[in-house]
XYZ file of C-alpha atoms in Angstrom:
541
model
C -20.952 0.228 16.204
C -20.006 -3.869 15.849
C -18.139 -4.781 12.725
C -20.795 -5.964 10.805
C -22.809 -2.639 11.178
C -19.462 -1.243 9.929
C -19.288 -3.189 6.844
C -23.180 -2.757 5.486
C -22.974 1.084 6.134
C -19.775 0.959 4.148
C -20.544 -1.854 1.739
C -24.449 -2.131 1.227
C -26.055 -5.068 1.972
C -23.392 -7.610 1.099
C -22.727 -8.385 5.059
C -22.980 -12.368 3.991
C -19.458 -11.779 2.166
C -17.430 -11.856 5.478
C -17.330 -13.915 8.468
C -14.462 -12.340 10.528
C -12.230 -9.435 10.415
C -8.571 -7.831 11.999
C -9.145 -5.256 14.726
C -5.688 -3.492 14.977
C -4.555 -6.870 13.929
C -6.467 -9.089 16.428
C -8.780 -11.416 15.055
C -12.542 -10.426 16.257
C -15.802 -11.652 15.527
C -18.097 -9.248 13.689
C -20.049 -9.089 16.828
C -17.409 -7.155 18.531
C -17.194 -3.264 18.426
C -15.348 -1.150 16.477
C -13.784 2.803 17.445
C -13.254 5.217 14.970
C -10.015 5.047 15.128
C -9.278 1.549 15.146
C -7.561 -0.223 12.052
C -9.842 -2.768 10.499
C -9.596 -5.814 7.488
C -12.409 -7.982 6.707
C -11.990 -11.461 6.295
C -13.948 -13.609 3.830
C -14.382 -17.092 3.698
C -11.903 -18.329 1.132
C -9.105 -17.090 3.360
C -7.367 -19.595 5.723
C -8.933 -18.060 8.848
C -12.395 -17.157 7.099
C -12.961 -20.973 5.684
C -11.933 -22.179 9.297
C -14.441 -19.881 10.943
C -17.690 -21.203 8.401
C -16.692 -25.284 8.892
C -16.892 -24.818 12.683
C -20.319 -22.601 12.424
C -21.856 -25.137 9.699
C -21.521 -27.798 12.495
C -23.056 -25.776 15.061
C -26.184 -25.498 12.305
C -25.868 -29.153 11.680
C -26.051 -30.506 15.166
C -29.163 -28.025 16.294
C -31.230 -29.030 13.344
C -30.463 -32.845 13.921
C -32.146 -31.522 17.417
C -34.879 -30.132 16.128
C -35.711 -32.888 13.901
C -34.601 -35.805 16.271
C -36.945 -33.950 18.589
C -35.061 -36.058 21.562
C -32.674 -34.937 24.200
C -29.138 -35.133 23.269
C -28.940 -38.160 26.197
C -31.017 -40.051 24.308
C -28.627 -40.023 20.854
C -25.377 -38.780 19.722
C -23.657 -37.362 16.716
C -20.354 -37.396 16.663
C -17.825 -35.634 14.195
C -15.393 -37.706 13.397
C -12.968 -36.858 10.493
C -12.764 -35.024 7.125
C -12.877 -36.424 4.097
C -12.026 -34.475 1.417
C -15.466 -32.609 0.243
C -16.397 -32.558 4.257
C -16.491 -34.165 7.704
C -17.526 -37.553 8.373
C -20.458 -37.739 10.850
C -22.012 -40.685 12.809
C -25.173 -40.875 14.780
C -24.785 -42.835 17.328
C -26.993 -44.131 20.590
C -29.999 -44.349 19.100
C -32.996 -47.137 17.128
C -33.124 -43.871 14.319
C -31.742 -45.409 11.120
C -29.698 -43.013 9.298
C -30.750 -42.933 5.456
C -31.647 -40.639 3.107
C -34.639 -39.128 4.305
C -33.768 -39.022 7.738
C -30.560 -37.088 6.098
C -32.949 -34.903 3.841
C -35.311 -33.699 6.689
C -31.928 -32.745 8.620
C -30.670 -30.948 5.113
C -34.005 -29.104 4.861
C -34.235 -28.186 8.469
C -30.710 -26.678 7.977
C -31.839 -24.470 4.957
C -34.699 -23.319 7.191
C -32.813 -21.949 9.820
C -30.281 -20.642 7.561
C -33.723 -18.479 6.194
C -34.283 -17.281 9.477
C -31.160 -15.594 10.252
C -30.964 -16.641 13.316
C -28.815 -14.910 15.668
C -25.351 -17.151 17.049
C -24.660 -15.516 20.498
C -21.437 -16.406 22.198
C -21.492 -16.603 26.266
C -19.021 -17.032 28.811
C -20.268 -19.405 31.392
C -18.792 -21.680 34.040
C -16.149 -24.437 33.367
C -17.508 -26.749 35.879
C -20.961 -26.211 35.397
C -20.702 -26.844 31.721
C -18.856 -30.049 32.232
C -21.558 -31.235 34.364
C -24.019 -30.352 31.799
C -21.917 -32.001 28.960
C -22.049 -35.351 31.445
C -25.485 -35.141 31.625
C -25.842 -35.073 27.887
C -23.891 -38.090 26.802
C -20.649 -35.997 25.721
C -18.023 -37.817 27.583
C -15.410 -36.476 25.433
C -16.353 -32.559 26.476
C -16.440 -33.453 30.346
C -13.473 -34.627 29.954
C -12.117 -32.092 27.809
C -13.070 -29.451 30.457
C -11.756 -31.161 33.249
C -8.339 -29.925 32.167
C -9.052 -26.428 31.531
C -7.211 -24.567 34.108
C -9.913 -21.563 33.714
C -13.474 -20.901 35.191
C -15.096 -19.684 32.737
C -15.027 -20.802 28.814
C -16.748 -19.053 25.460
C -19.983 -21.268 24.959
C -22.243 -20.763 21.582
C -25.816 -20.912 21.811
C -28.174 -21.290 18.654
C -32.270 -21.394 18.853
C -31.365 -22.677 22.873
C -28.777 -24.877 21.542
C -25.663 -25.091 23.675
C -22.340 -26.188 22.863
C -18.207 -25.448 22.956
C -16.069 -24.984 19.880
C -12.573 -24.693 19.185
C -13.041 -21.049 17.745
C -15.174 -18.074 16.850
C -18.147 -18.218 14.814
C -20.026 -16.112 12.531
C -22.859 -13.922 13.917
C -25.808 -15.210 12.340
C -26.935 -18.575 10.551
C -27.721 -16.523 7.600
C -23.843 -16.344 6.657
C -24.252 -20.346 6.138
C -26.081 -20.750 2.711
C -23.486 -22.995 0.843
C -23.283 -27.028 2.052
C -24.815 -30.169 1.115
C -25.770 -33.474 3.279
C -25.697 -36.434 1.745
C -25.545 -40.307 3.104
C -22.070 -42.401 2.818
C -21.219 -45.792 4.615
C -23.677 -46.097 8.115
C -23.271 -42.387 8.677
C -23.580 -38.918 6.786
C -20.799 -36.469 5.412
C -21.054 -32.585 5.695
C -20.382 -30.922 2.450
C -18.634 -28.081 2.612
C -17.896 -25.384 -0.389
C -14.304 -25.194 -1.998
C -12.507 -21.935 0.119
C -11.516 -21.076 -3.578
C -14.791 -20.626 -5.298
C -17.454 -20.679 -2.512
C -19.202 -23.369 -4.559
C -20.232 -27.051 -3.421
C -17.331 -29.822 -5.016
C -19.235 -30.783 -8.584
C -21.123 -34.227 -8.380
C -20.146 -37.195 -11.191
C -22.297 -37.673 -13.853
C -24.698 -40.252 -11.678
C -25.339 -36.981 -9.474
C -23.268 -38.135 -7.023
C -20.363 -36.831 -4.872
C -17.042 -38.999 -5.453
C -15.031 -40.036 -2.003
C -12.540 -41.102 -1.312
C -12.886 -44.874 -0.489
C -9.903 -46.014 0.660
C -8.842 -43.395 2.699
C -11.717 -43.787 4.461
C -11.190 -47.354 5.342
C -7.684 -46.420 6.839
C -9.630 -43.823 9.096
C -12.265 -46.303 9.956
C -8.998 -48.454 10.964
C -7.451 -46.234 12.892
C -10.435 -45.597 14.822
C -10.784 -48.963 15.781
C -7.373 -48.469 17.256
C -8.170 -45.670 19.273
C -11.246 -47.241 20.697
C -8.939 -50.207 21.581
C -6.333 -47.819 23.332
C -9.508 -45.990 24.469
C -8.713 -42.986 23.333
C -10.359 -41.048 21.057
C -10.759 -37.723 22.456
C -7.804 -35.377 24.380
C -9.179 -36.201 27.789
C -8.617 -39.492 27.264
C -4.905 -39.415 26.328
C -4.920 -36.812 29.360
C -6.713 -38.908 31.623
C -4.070 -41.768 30.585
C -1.476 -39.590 31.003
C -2.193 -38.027 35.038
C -2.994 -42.048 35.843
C 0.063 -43.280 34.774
C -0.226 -45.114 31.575
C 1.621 -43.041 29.391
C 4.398 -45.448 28.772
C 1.854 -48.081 27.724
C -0.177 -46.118 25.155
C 3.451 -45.376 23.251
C 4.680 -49.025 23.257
C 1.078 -50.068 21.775
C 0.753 -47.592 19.461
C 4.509 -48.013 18.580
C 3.283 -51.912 18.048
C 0.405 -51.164 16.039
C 2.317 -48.844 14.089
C 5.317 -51.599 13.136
C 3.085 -54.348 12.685
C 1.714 -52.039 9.817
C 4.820 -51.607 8.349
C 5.069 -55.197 8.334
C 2.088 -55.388 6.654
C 3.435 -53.500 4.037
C 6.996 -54.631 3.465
C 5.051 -58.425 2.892
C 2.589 -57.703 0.570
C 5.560 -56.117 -1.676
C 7.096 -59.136 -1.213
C 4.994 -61.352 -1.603
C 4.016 -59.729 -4.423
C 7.385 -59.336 -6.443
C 7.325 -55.807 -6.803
C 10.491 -54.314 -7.844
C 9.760 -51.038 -7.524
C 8.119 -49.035 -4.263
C 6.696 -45.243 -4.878
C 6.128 -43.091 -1.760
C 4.486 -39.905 -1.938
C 2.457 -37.903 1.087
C 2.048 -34.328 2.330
C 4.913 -32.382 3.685
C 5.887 -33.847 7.433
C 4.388 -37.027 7.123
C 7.319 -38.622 7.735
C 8.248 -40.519 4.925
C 11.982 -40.658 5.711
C 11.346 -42.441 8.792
C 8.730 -44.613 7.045
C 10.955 -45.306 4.300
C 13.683 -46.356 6.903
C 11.726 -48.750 8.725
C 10.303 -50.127 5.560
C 13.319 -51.099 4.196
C 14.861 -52.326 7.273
C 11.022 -54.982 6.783
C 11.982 -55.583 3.515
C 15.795 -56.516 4.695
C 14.410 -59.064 6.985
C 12.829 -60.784 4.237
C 16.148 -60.796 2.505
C 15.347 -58.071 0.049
C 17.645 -55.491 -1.037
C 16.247 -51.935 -1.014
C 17.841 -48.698 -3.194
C 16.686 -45.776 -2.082
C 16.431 -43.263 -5.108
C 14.848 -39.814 -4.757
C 12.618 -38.646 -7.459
C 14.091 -34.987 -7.327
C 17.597 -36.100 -9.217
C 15.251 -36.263 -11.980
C 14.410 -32.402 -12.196
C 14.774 -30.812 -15.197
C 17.810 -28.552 -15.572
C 17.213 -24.937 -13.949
C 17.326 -23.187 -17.831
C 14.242 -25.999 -18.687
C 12.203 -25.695 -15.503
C 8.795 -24.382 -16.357
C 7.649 -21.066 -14.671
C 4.449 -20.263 -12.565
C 1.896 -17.519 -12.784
C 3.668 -15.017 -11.047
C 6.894 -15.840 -13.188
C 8.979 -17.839 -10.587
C 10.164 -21.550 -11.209
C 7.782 -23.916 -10.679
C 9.977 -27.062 -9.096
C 6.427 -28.466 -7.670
C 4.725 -28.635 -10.861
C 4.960 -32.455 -12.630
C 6.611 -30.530 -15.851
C 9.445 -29.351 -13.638
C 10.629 -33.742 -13.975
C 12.611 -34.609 -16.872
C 9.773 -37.767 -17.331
C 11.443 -39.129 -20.521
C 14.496 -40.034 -18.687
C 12.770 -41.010 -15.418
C 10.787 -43.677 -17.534
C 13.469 -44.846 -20.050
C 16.057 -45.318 -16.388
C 13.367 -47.337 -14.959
C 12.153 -49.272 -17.882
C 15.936 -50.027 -18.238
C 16.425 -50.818 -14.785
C 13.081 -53.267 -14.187
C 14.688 -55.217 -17.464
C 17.909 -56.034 -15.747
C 20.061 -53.714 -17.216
C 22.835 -51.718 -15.403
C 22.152 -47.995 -15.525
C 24.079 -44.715 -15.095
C 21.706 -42.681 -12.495
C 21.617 -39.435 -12.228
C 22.564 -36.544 -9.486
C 20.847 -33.197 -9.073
C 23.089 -30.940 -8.121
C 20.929 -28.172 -6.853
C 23.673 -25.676 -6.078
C 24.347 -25.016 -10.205
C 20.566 -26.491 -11.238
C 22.036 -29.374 -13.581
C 21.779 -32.734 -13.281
C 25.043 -34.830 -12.945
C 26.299 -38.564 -14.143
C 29.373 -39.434 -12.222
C 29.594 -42.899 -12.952
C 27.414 -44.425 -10.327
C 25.492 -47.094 -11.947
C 22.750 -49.574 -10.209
C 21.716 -53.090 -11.694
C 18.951 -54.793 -9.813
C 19.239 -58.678 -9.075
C 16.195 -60.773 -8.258
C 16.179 -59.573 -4.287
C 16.980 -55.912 -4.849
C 13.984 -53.039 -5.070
C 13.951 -49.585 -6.109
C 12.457 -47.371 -3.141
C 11.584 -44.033 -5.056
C 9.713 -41.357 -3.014
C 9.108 -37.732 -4.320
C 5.688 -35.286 -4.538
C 4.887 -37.023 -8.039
C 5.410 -40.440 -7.056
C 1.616 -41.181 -7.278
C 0.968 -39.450 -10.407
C -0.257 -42.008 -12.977
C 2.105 -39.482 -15.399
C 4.788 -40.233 -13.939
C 5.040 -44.078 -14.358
C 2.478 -44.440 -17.284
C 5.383 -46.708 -19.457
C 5.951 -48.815 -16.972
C 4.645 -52.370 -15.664
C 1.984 -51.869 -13.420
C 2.493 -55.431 -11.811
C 6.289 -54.039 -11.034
C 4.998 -50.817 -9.343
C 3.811 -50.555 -5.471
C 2.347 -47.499 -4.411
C 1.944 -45.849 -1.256
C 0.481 -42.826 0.200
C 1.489 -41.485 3.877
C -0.267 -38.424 5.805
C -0.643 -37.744 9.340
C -4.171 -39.110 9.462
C -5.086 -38.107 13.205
C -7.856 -40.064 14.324
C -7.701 -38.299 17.587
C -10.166 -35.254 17.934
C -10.217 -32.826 20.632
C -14.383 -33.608 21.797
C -17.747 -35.574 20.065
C -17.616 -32.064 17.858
C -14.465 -30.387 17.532
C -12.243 -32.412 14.817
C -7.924 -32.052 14.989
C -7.012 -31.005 11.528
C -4.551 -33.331 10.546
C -2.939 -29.813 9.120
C -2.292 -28.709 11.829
C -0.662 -32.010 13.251
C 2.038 -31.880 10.566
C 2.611 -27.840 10.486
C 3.661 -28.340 14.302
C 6.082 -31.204 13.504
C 6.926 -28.827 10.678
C 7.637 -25.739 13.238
C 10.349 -28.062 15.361
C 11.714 -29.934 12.906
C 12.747 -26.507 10.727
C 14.013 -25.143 14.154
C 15.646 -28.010 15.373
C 17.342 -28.855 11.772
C 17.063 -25.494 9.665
C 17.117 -23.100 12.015
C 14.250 -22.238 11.227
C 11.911 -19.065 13.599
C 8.120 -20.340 13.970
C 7.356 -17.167 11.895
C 9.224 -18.464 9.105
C 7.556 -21.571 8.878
C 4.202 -20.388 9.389
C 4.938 -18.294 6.621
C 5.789 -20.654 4.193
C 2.741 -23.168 5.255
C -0.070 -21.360 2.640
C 2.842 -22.460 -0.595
C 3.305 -25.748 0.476
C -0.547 -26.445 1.388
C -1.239 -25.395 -2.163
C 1.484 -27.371 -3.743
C -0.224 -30.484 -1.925
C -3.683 -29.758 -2.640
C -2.428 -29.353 -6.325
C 0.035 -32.167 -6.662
C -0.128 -34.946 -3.844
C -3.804 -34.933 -2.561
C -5.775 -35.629 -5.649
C -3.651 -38.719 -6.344
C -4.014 -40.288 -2.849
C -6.698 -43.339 -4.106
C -4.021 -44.525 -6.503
C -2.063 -45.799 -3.941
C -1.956 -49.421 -3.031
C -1.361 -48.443 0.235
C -2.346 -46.000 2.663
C -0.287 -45.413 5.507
C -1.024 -43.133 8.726
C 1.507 -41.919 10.379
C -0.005 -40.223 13.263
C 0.614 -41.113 16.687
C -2.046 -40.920 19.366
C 0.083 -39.453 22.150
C 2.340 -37.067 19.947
C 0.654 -33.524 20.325
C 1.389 -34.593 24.293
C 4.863 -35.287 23.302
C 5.347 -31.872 20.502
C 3.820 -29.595 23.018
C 6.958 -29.072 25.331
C 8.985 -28.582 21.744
C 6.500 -26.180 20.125
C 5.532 -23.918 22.577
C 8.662 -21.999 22.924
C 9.003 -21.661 19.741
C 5.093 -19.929 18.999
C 5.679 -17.902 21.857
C 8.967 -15.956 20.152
C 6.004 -14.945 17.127
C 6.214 -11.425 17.371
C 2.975 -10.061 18.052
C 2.630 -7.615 15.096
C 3.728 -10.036 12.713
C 1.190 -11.555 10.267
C 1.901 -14.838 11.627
C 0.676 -13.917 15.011
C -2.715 -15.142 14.989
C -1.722 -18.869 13.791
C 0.591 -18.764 16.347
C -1.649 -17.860 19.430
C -4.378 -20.120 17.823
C -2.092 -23.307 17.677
C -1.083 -22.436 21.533
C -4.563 -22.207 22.271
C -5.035 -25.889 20.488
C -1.888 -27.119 22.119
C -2.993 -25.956 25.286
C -5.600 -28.631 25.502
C -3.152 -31.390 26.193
C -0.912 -32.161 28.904
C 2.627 -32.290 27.924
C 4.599 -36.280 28.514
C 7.959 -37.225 28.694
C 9.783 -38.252 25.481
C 12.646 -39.713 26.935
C 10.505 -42.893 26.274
C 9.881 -42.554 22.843
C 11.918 -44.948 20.542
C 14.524 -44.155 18.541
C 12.671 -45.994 15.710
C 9.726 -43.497 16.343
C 8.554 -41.496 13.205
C 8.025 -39.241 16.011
C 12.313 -38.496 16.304
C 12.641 -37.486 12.824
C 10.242 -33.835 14.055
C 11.526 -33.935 17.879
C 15.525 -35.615 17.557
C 16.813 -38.476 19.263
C 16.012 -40.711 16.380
C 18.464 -43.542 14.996
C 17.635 -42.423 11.276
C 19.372 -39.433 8.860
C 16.809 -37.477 8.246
């Protein structure tokens, strides 16, 4: 029998709460049959793997009812799926006199809901690479022709819906009856996907005008960002790998090494310019901020300013004080783990003009320290603070808010792998995470892979909902850098053990790193945020 015939004869008629399950520890559709013998684990959708599995299939519903109702072949307009933000993904329709507005959105929305009441079978079949391309090309979707012109094998997975055709990064789930939970709604000159929260399997709540709330100026930097590939025209893999067989390789890292600086720039001026005396960095975990911070000061230096680098952490709490989680464990994430009253009265002090004792955390005994280092700022010098809190109105609500310059950096990849297949900037920064914990830590793939679910919470908790206070947003993804982490990272997911739990990330992220052709690095600057994941880099990070 298939999986899913398994699960209703042993749970009832609940089939809609899976998507997926473990067959002897390989991930399989619930399409795929099941011996008596074999070992099996469902998967629902607020897992990792299960939530990852319903986004891709709620496209595949998305872009065959925008068919239906279109009623045009896909030459003749395009939709394009271009980034997450937050609640869902960013979509623009493109090629085409159709306005996009509400109603156009709502007959889309209800089309959806109709085929979700169908239950209408999602079949998955293996057809030819080259054949596919051309029928990609003859549909508009450059960025698929492309993308297949690189795959070194014949034949590739395709999913069909209602006659619908198209490739995805991934399985799907068997039927579009598993889909009931999303939303469609209108933002900017496009529409945004709305997804359920993988913790409660409901829609994000609306604000009080009925509303969903997004975030605005994130947005803008992706918007940005896209210009940028479009200038470097690049904005799927086959370009970068079509720039990369013809020779231009060298020339997409010095202009997106320019483009990246002049940013910085950017930066390091309007905290100049605007007299602030004191510059908080927060962003997800292998963003780079060290590098940032480096190459922000050395801006600010040019001006003639005078940074002081002070990490938040040497104002934890003592170890006997720090506050303890659910499970019982310390909590050092948590914003109660800071001691705030003497992060606010050493700043206060410190933005008056008075010299100040600073503190040391000295993690190896979990007690803070005062060894006679003090720091007085004069009228060029600026305190350059970065730590998980740093955007947390909490954490600075005493002080001046005309002193205080925020900024928030995340790996926001504006690269995606085809018109309908997005790159999670997730997993952009858990492969610079992989190579820089082996190159620096010592760290197996396993054992970062591991770790990935605790610090993704810790961000969704702490760093992510804070992101729109910052004044400003910086990206710190590179457009050729999955070309240039590939030769790094693939060693290392290849020594995942196979019946380790880890396994299946691994092989996935191969699979996803397998789409790109591998470049050089020897011509990557030593400046590059990229050294602080790969070496090589002139910073101590």
């Amino acid at each position: 029998m298939t999986l899913l015939e398994l699960y209703e004869e042993k749970y009832g008629e609940n089939k809609y709460e899976v998507v997926a399950a473990t067959v002897n520890r390989r991930l399989r559709e619930l399409s795929a049959s099941v011996k008596p013998d074999d070992e099996v684990e469902f998967i629902k959708t607020n897992s990792i793997i299960g939530f990852d599995l319903y986004k891709r299939s709620i496209i595949l519903l998305m872009l065959k009812a925008a068919k239906d109702v279109l009623g045009k072949p896909e030459g003749d307009y395009k939709i394009d799926v271009m980034y997450s933000i937050s609640k869902g993904y960013f979509c623009r329709l493109l090629d085409t006199d159709e306005e996009m507005n509400d109603e156009l959105v709502g007959k889309i929305k209800a089309r959806m809901e109709e085929l979700v009441e169908q239950d209408l079978p999602i079949e998955k079949m293996v057809c030819s690479t080259s054949e596919m391309r051309e029928e990609f090309a003859r549909r508009d979707l450059p960025g698929k022709a492309s993308l297949l012109k690189f795959r070194q094998s014949s034949k590739i997975n395709i999913y069909s819906l209602g006659g619908y055709k198209d490739y995805f990064y991934g399985y799907m789930v068997p039927s579009t009856g598993f889909l009931k939970t999303f939303d469609l709604v209108t933002y900017d000159d496009g529409f945004v996907v709305i997804l359920p929260q993988k913790s409660t399997g409901e829609l994000p709540a609306k604000e009080a005008d009925g509303k969903y709330e997004f975030p605005n100026k994130l947005y803008s930097v992706l918007r940005t960002y896209e210009d940028w590939g479009q200038r470097l025209n690049c904005s799927y893999v086959g370009d970068v790998n079509n720039v990369i067989v013809n020779g231009g390789v060298n020339n997409m890292i010095l202009v997106q090494e320019a483009l990246m600086e002049k940013q910085i720039g950017d930066i390091a001026k309007d905290i100049v310019e605007g007299g602030k005396k004191l510059v908080l960095i927060a962003g997800p975990s292998s963003s780079g901020k060290t590098t940032f911070s480096n190459r922000l000061s050395a801006h600010m230096m040019a001006y003639g300013i005078h940074p002081h680098p002070i990490a938040m952490d040497n104002f934890f709490k003592n170890r006997d004080e720090t506050p303890r989680d659910e499970n019982g464990d310390l909590d050092f994430e948590c914003l109660e783990a800071l001691d705030l009253a003497l992060l606010e009265d050493t700043m206060t002090r410190l933005l008056r003009g008075e010299e100040v004792e600073m503190p040391t955390f000295d993690f190896t005994v979990g007690k803070k320290k005062f060894d006679g280092d003090t720091l007085k700022l004069g009228d060029n010098d600026v305190i350059v603070m970065e730590g998980i809190h740093a955007l947390n109105p909490e954490s600075t609500k005493t002080l001046s808010k005309d002193s205080c310059y925020k900024i928030y950096i995340s790996a926001l990849t504006q690269l995606n792998i085809d018109e309908h297949n997005q790159i999670s900037t997730t997993d952009t920064r858990l492969l610079r995470r992989i190579v820089r914990d082996a190159r620096t830590r010592g760290h197996s793939a396993t054992k970062t892979i591991k770790m990935w679910p605790s610090v993704r919470r810790g961000e969704e908790k702490y760093i992510f909902p804070f992101q729109e206070e910052a004044d400003a947003i910086f990206n710190s993804a590179l457009i050729y850098e999955l070309s240039a982490i590939k030769t790094f990272a693939e060693p290392l997911l290849y020594g995942v053990d196979e019946d380790s739990d880890e396994y299946y990330e691994a092989k996935r992220l191969l699979k996803f790193l397998g789409y790109f052709l591998g470049i050089d690095v020897q011509n990557v600057p030593q400046t590059s945020l990229m050294r602080e994941f790969i070496g090589g880099g002139c910073f101590k990070v």
